[in-house]
Coordinates of C-alpha atoms and ligand atoms in Angstrom, one line a residue:
M22 CA 23.6 -3.8 12.0
K23 CA 21.9 0.0 12.2
A24 CA 17.9 -0.1 12.7
A25 CA 15.8 3.2 12.8
V26 CA 14.0 2.6 16.0
Y27 CA 10.8 4.6 17.0
Y28 CA 10.4 5.9 19.9
D29 CA 8.0 9.0 20.2
I30 CA 6.9 11.7 17.6
N31 CA 9.7 13.3 15.7
D32 CA 12.0 10.7 17.8
I33 CA 13.7 7.8 15.7
R34 CA 16.7 6.6 16.7
M35 CA 19.5 4.9 14.7
E36 CA 20.6 2.0 17.2
D37 CA 22.9 -1.0 16.8
R38 CA 21.5 -4.2 16.8
D39 CA 23.3 -7.8 16.5
L40 CA 22.5 -9.4 13.2
P41 CA 20.1 -12.4 13.9
E42 CA 20.8 -15.7 14.2
L43 CA 19.1 -17.8 11.2
L44 CA 17.1 -21.1 11.8
E45 CA 16.4 -23.7 9.0
G46 CA 14.3 -22.3 6.4
E47 CA 14.9 -18.7 7.1
A48 CA 17.0 -16.0 5.1
L49 CA 18.7 -12.9 6.2
I50 CA 18.1 -9.7 3.7
K51 CA 20.1 -6.6 3.2
M52 CA 17.5 -3.6 2.6
H53 CA 18.3 -1.7 -0.7
A54 CA 15.1 0.2 -0.3
C55 CA 12.0 0.5 1.8
G56 CA 8.9 2.5 1.0
L57 CA 7.6 4.8 3.7
C58 CA 4.0 3.4 3.9
G59 CA 0.9 5.5 5.0
T60 CA 0.5 3.2 7.7
D61 CA 3.9 3.8 8.7
I62 CA 3.0 7.3 8.9
H63 CA 0.0 7.1 11.1
K64 CA 1.7 4.8 13.1
A65 CA 4.5 7.2 14.0
V66 CA 2.2 10.3 14.0
H67 CA -0.7 8.9 16.2
K68 CA 1.9 6.8 18.6
T69 CA -0.1 3.6 17.8
V70 CA 3.3 1.6 18.1
K71 CA 5.3 0.8 21.3
P72 CA 8.4 2.4 21.9
G73 CA 11.3 0.5 20.4
T74 CA 9.4 -0.6 17.3
V75 CA 11.3 -0.8 14.0
L76 CA 8.5 0.4 11.2
G77 CA 9.0 -0.3 7.5
H78 CA 7.2 -3.4 5.3
E79 CA 7.5 -2.5 1.6
V80 CA 11.3 -4.0 1.3
G81 CA 13.2 -4.7 -1.9
G82 CA 16.7 -6.6 -1.0
E83 CA 19.3 -8.9 -1.3
I84 CA 19.5 -12.3 0.3
V85 CA 22.8 -12.4 1.9
K86 CA 22.6 -15.4 4.4
L87 CA 20.4 -18.8 3.9
G88 CA 19.2 -21.0 6.7
K89 CA 19.5 -24.8 6.0
G90 CA 17.0 -26.1 3.8
V91 CA 16.2 -23.3 1.4
D92 CA 16.7 -24.2 -1.8
N93 CA 14.6 -22.1 -4.2
F94 CA 16.6 -19.0 -3.5
Q95 CA 20.3 -18.5 -3.7
I96 CA 22.6 -15.9 -2.0
G97 CA 22.8 -12.7 -3.9
Q98 CA 19.3 -13.0 -5.6
R99 CA 17.5 -10.0 -5.6
I100 CA 13.7 -9.9 -3.8
F101 CA 10.8 -8.1 -3.1
L102 CA 9.5 -8.9 0.8
A103 CA 6.1 -8.4 2.4
H104 CA 5.5 -8.5 5.9
H105 CA 2.6 -11.0 6.4
V106 CA 1.5 -14.2 5.9
P107 CA -1.8 -15.7 6.4
C108 CA -2.6 -19.3 7.3
F109 CA -4.6 -19.8 4.3
T110 CA -7.0 -22.6 6.6
C111 CA -8.7 -20.7 9.1
H112 CA -12.5 -19.6 8.6
Y113 CA -11.5 -16.3 7.2
C114 CA -8.9 -17.6 4.5
R115 CA -11.0 -20.2 3.4
R116 CA -13.7 -17.0 2.7
G117 CA -11.3 -15.2 0.7
H118 CA -10.5 -12.3 3.5
H119 CA -6.9 -13.7 4.3
T120 CA -6.2 -9.9 5.7
V121 CA -7.9 -10.5 8.9
C122 CA -6.6 -13.9 9.5
K123 CA -4.9 -14.2 13.0
Q124 CA -1.7 -15.5 11.7
W125 CA -1.6 -12.8 9.1
K126 CA -1.6 -9.9 11.9
E127 CA 0.9 -12.1 14.1
T128 CA 3.6 -12.6 11.8
N129 CA 5.8 -10.2 10.5
I130 CA 9.8 -9.6 9.4
E131 CA 12.6 -8.8 11.7
P132 CA 12.9 -6.3 13.1
G133 CA 11.3 -4.5 10.5
G134 CA 11.9 -3.0 7.3
F135 CA 13.7 0.3 8.2
S136 CA 16.8 -1.7 9.2
E137 CA 20.1 -2.6 7.0
Y138 CA 19.4 -6.2 7.6
I139 CA 16.1 -8.2 7.7
K140 CA 15.6 -11.4 9.4
V141 CA 12.7 -13.2 7.0
S142 CA 11.1 -16.6 8.8
A143 CA 10.7 -19.8 7.0
L144 CA 7.2 -18.7 6.3
H145 CA 7.6 -15.6 4.5
V146 CA 10.5 -17.5 2.4
K147 CA 7.8 -19.6 1.4
H148 CA 5.0 -17.4 1.1
S149 CA 5.8 -13.8 0.7
M150 CA 9.5 -13.2 -0.6
V151 CA 9.6 -13.1 -4.4
K152 CA 12.8 -13.1 -6.9
L153 CA 13.0 -10.0 -8.9
P154 CA 13.5 -9.9 -12.9
D155 CA 16.9 -8.3 -14.0
N156 CA 14.7 -5.0 -15.2
M157 CA 13.4 -4.2 -11.6
T158 CA 15.1 -1.9 -9.4
Y159 CA 15.0 -2.3 -5.8
E160 CA 12.4 0.6 -5.7
Q161 CA 10.2 -0.6 -7.9
A162 CA 10.5 -3.9 -5.9
A163 CA 9.7 -2.0 -2.8
M164 CA 6.7 -0.5 -4.6
M165 CA 4.8 -4.1 -4.9
E166 CA 3.5 -4.0 -1.5
P167 CA 1.4 -0.8 -2.0
T168 CA 0.7 -2.2 -5.6
A169 CA -0.6 -5.5 -4.3
C170 CA -2.8 -3.6 -1.7
A171 CA -4.6 -1.4 -4.5
L172 CA -4.8 -4.6 -7.0
R173 CA -6.8 -6.6 -4.0
A174 CA -9.0 -3.6 -3.9
I175 CA -9.3 -3.4 -7.7
E176 CA -10.1 -7.1 -7.9
R177 CA -12.6 -6.6 -4.8
A178 CA -14.5 -4.1 -6.6
N179 CA -14.8 -6.3 -9.7
I180 CA -13.9 -3.1 -12.3
R181 CA -15.2 -4.1 -15.9
P182 CA -14.0 -2.9 -19.0
G183 CA -15.6 0.8 -19.8
D184 CA -16.7 1.1 -16.1
S185 CA -16.4 4.6 -15.3
V186 CA -14.2 4.8 -11.7
M187 CA -13.4 7.5 -9.2
I188 CA -10.5 7.7 -6.9
V189 CA -11.2 10.0 -3.8
G190 CA -7.6 10.6 -2.3
T191 CA -5.0 10.5 -4.8
G192 CA -2.1 10.1 -2.3
Q193 CA 0.0 7.4 -2.8
V194 CA -2.2 4.6 -3.1
G195 CA -4.7 6.4 -4.8
A196 CA -2.0 7.2 -7.5
I197 CA -1.9 3.6 -7.8
L198 CA -5.4 2.9 -7.6
L199 CA -6.0 5.2 -10.8
Q200 CA -3.5 3.4 -12.7
L201 CA -4.1 0.2 -12.1
A202 CA -8.5 0.8 -13.2
K203 CA -6.5 2.3 -16.3
A204 CA -4.7 -0.9 -16.7
F205 CA -7.9 -2.8 -16.0
R206 CA -9.7 -1.0 -18.7
A207 CA -11.7 1.4 -17.0
G208 CA -13.5 3.9 -19.1
M209 CA -13.5 7.8 -17.4
V210 CA -11.3 7.9 -14.6
I211 CA -11.7 10.7 -12.4
A212 CA -9.1 11.7 -9.6
N213 CA -10.5 13.5 -6.7
D214 CA -8.4 15.3 -3.8
V215 CA -8.1 18.6 -2.5
S216 CA -4.6 19.2 -3.5
E217 CA -3.5 20.9 -6.2
Y218 CA 0.0 18.9 -6.4
R219 CA -1.8 15.5 -6.1
L220 CA -4.2 16.3 -8.9
E221 CA -1.3 17.3 -11.1
M222 CA 0.3 14.1 -10.5
S223 CA -2.8 12.4 -11.0
R224 CA -3.2 14.1 -14.4
K225 CA 0.6 13.1 -15.5
L226 CA -0.6 9.1 -14.3
G227 CA -3.6 9.1 -16.7
A228 CA -6.7 10.5 -15.1
D229 CA -9.2 11.6 -17.6
R230 CA -10.8 14.1 -15.2
I231 CA -10.0 16.1 -12.2
I232 CA -12.2 17.3 -9.5
N233 CA -10.5 19.6 -7.0
G234 CA -12.6 19.0 -3.7
A235 CA -11.6 21.9 -1.7
K236 CA -13.2 24.1 -4.7
E237 CA -16.1 22.0 -6.3
D238 CA -18.8 20.2 -5.5
M239 CA -18.3 16.6 -5.7
K240 CA -21.4 15.4 -6.3
A241 CA -22.6 18.2 -8.9
K242 CA -19.1 17.7 -10.8
V243 CA -20.1 14.0 -10.9
M244 CA -23.4 14.2 -12.2
E245 CA -22.0 17.2 -14.6
M246 CA -19.2 14.6 -15.8
T247 CA -21.6 11.2 -16.2
E248 CA -24.2 12.7 -17.4
G249 CA -26.4 12.5 -14.3
Q250 CA -25.5 8.6 -13.9
G251 CA -23.2 8.8 -11.1
V252 CA -20.2 6.5 -11.1
D253 CA -19.6 2.6 -11.6
V254 CA -16.8 2.2 -9.2
I255 CA -15.5 4.6 -6.4
F256 CA -12.6 4.1 -4.2
V257 CA -12.4 6.0 -1.1
A258 CA -8.5 6.4 -0.2
A259 CA -8.9 9.4 2.5
A260 CA -10.1 8.8 5.9
V261 CA -12.3 11.6 5.8
P262 CA -15.9 10.3 6.9
A263 CA -18.0 12.9 4.9
L264 CA -16.1 11.5 1.9
L265 CA -17.5 8.0 2.3
S266 CA -21.1 9.4 2.7
A267 CA -20.6 11.6 -0.5
A268 CA -18.9 8.6 -2.6
V269 CA -22.5 6.7 -1.5
D270 CA -24.3 9.6 -3.2
C271 CA -22.0 9.9 -6.4
A272 CA -22.5 6.1 -7.2
S273 CA -24.3 5.1 -10.1
K274 CA -27.4 2.6 -9.5
G275 CA -25.6 -0.9 -8.8
G276 CA -22.4 0.9 -8.7
T277 CA -19.8 0.2 -6.1
V278 CA -17.8 2.0 -3.1
L279 CA -15.0 0.7 -1.9
S280 CA -13.3 2.1 1.4
F281 CA -9.7 1.9 1.5
A282 CA -9.3 4.3 4.0
I283 CA -8.5 3.6 7.7
F284 CA -10.2 5.7 10.2
N285 CA -9.6 6.3 13.8
Q286 CA -11.3 3.4 15.6
G287 CA -15.1 3.8 16.3
T288 CA -15.7 6.3 13.4
T289 CA -19.2 6.2 11.9
V290 CA -20.5 7.4 9.0
S291 CA -23.9 8.1 8.1
V292 CA -25.1 6.8 4.5
D293 CA -28.6 7.3 2.5
A294 CA -29.9 3.7 3.3
N295 CA -31.8 3.5 0.2
R296 CA -28.9 3.7 -1.9
I297 CA -28.0 0.6 -0.8
C298 CA -31.7 -1.4 -1.2
M299 CA -33.4 0.1 -3.9
D300 CA -30.4 1.4 -6.1
E301 CA -28.1 -1.8 -5.2
V302 CA -25.3 0.2 -4.6
S303 CA -22.4 -2.0 -2.9
L304 CA -20.2 -0.5 0.1
I305 CA -17.3 -2.6 0.7
G306 CA -13.8 -2.5 1.8
S307 CA -10.5 -3.6 1.3
Y308 CA -7.5 -4.0 3.4
S309 CA -3.8 -4.6 2.9
S310 CA -2.5 -7.4 0.8
T311 CA -1.9 -11.2 0.2
P312 CA 0.7 -13.2 -1.4
F313 CA -1.7 -14.0 -4.6
E314 CA -1.4 -10.5 -5.6
Y315 CA 2.4 -10.8 -5.6
P316 CA 2.6 -12.6 -9.2
T317 CA 0.3 -10.1 -10.8
V318 CA 2.2 -6.9 -9.5
L319 CA 5.4 -8.3 -10.6
E320 CA 4.2 -8.7 -13.9
L321 CA 2.3 -5.1 -14.0
I322 CA 5.5 -3.3 -12.6
S323 CA 8.1 -5.2 -14.6
K324 CA 6.2 -4.9 -17.8
R325 CA 5.8 -1.3 -17.0
A326 CA 2.1 -1.7 -17.1
I327 CA 1.7 1.0 -14.4
D328 CA 4.6 4.0 -13.5
V329 CA 5.6 3.7 -10.1
D330 CA 8.9 5.3 -10.9
T331 CA 7.1 8.7 -11.4
M332 CA 5.5 8.5 -8.3
I333 CA 8.6 8.4 -6.0
T334 CA 9.1 12.0 -4.9
H335 CA 11.5 11.9 -2.3
R336 CA 14.2 9.5 -0.8
F337 CA 15.9 9.5 2.3
A338 CA 18.7 7.7 4.2
L339 CA 17.5 5.3 7.3
S340 CA 19.1 8.2 9.7
Q341 CA 16.8 10.4 8.2
L342 CA 13.7 8.8 9.0
N343 CA 12.4 11.5 11.2
D344 CA 12.5 14.0 8.1
A345 CA 11.0 11.6 5.9
I346 CA 7.8 11.1 8.1
K347 CA 7.7 14.9 8.6
I348 CA 7.4 15.8 4.9
A349 CA 5.5 12.7 4.1
S350 CA 2.7 13.8 6.5
D351 CA 2.8 17.4 5.7
P352 CA -0.4 18.0 3.7
K353 CA 1.1 20.9 2.1
A354 CA 4.3 19.3 1.0
K355 CA 4.6 18.3 -2.9
C356 CA 5.4 14.6 -1.6
L357 CA 3.8 11.4 -2.7
K358 CA 5.8 8.3 -2.2
V359 CA 8.9 8.6 -0.1
M360 CA 11.9 5.7 -0.4
I361 CA 14.2 4.7 2.6
T362 CA 17.3 3.7 1.6
P363 CA 20.3 2.3 3.9
N364 CA 22.4 5.6 3.3
Ligands
LIG4 ZN1 2.5 -0.6 2.8
LIG5 ZN1 -6.0 -17.7 8.0

């Protein structure tokens, strides 16, 4: 089988690998679509993974082989697959923080999503593989993982009907957060970005108001839009430290700021400390997704409560992964979500 193997910036090579053998409870998946995630781009551009790694984890595919003892799936079934499985029993899992669980971080699919075939462990078959309804495409399945990440953030931020919401950074996850906020009956939803293209897409996907951070003063605009009150729930989905500080300034009293951005290690951010105590502004975070989000995400996408198709702006074959990353990491490119297909 062919896999796209990462070696260095701009150096991803197509390599032949042996088809993995299956043990009891395992499955072999033929990849039909795999989304290029912001974390894949970050790893490839900042060289944070070892040479020889196969990236990709947002998989829509088909079961082509099953190990002994798998009785809840059949060969030929279409599935969604995610890459990490929490243990459900450790200190962190018991407290609801499954994405910091040791097992969650250690589990993965083999060799990765950017491969013609993927081996799925028994744990994954049990917890992170989901059958697709007939009305869902493989690409929509591949959009389930980022949607699950966004859903977890929406639930952690505890949006209530009518809340005003702002998304700072309307890239591939921001564009889902925006739609989910609407689906969760938020009131006014503000899209905030520096790219005219992403703001135009946000408008298309349902944003009520737009702030162009390159041209407008974020706090002044927010206060104007909310009659001086500030925004109830703010998601920061851009790894710019100053935006996190500014978001705390833009929150309403009693509001919530959720960081969904992965900063370089050791990054510090200063915030107006009295906003936290005296104005009861909560500053929280949300990282990745867990099996708990998948059933809801399947409903939301299959019932078209959110539109993931419009977000897919580019498609590349496995052998063109270098080009895909180049476009997706170019801030000036008219690009939102890139899908990788086998050929
Ligand atoms: Zn992802
Ligand atoms: Zn755990």
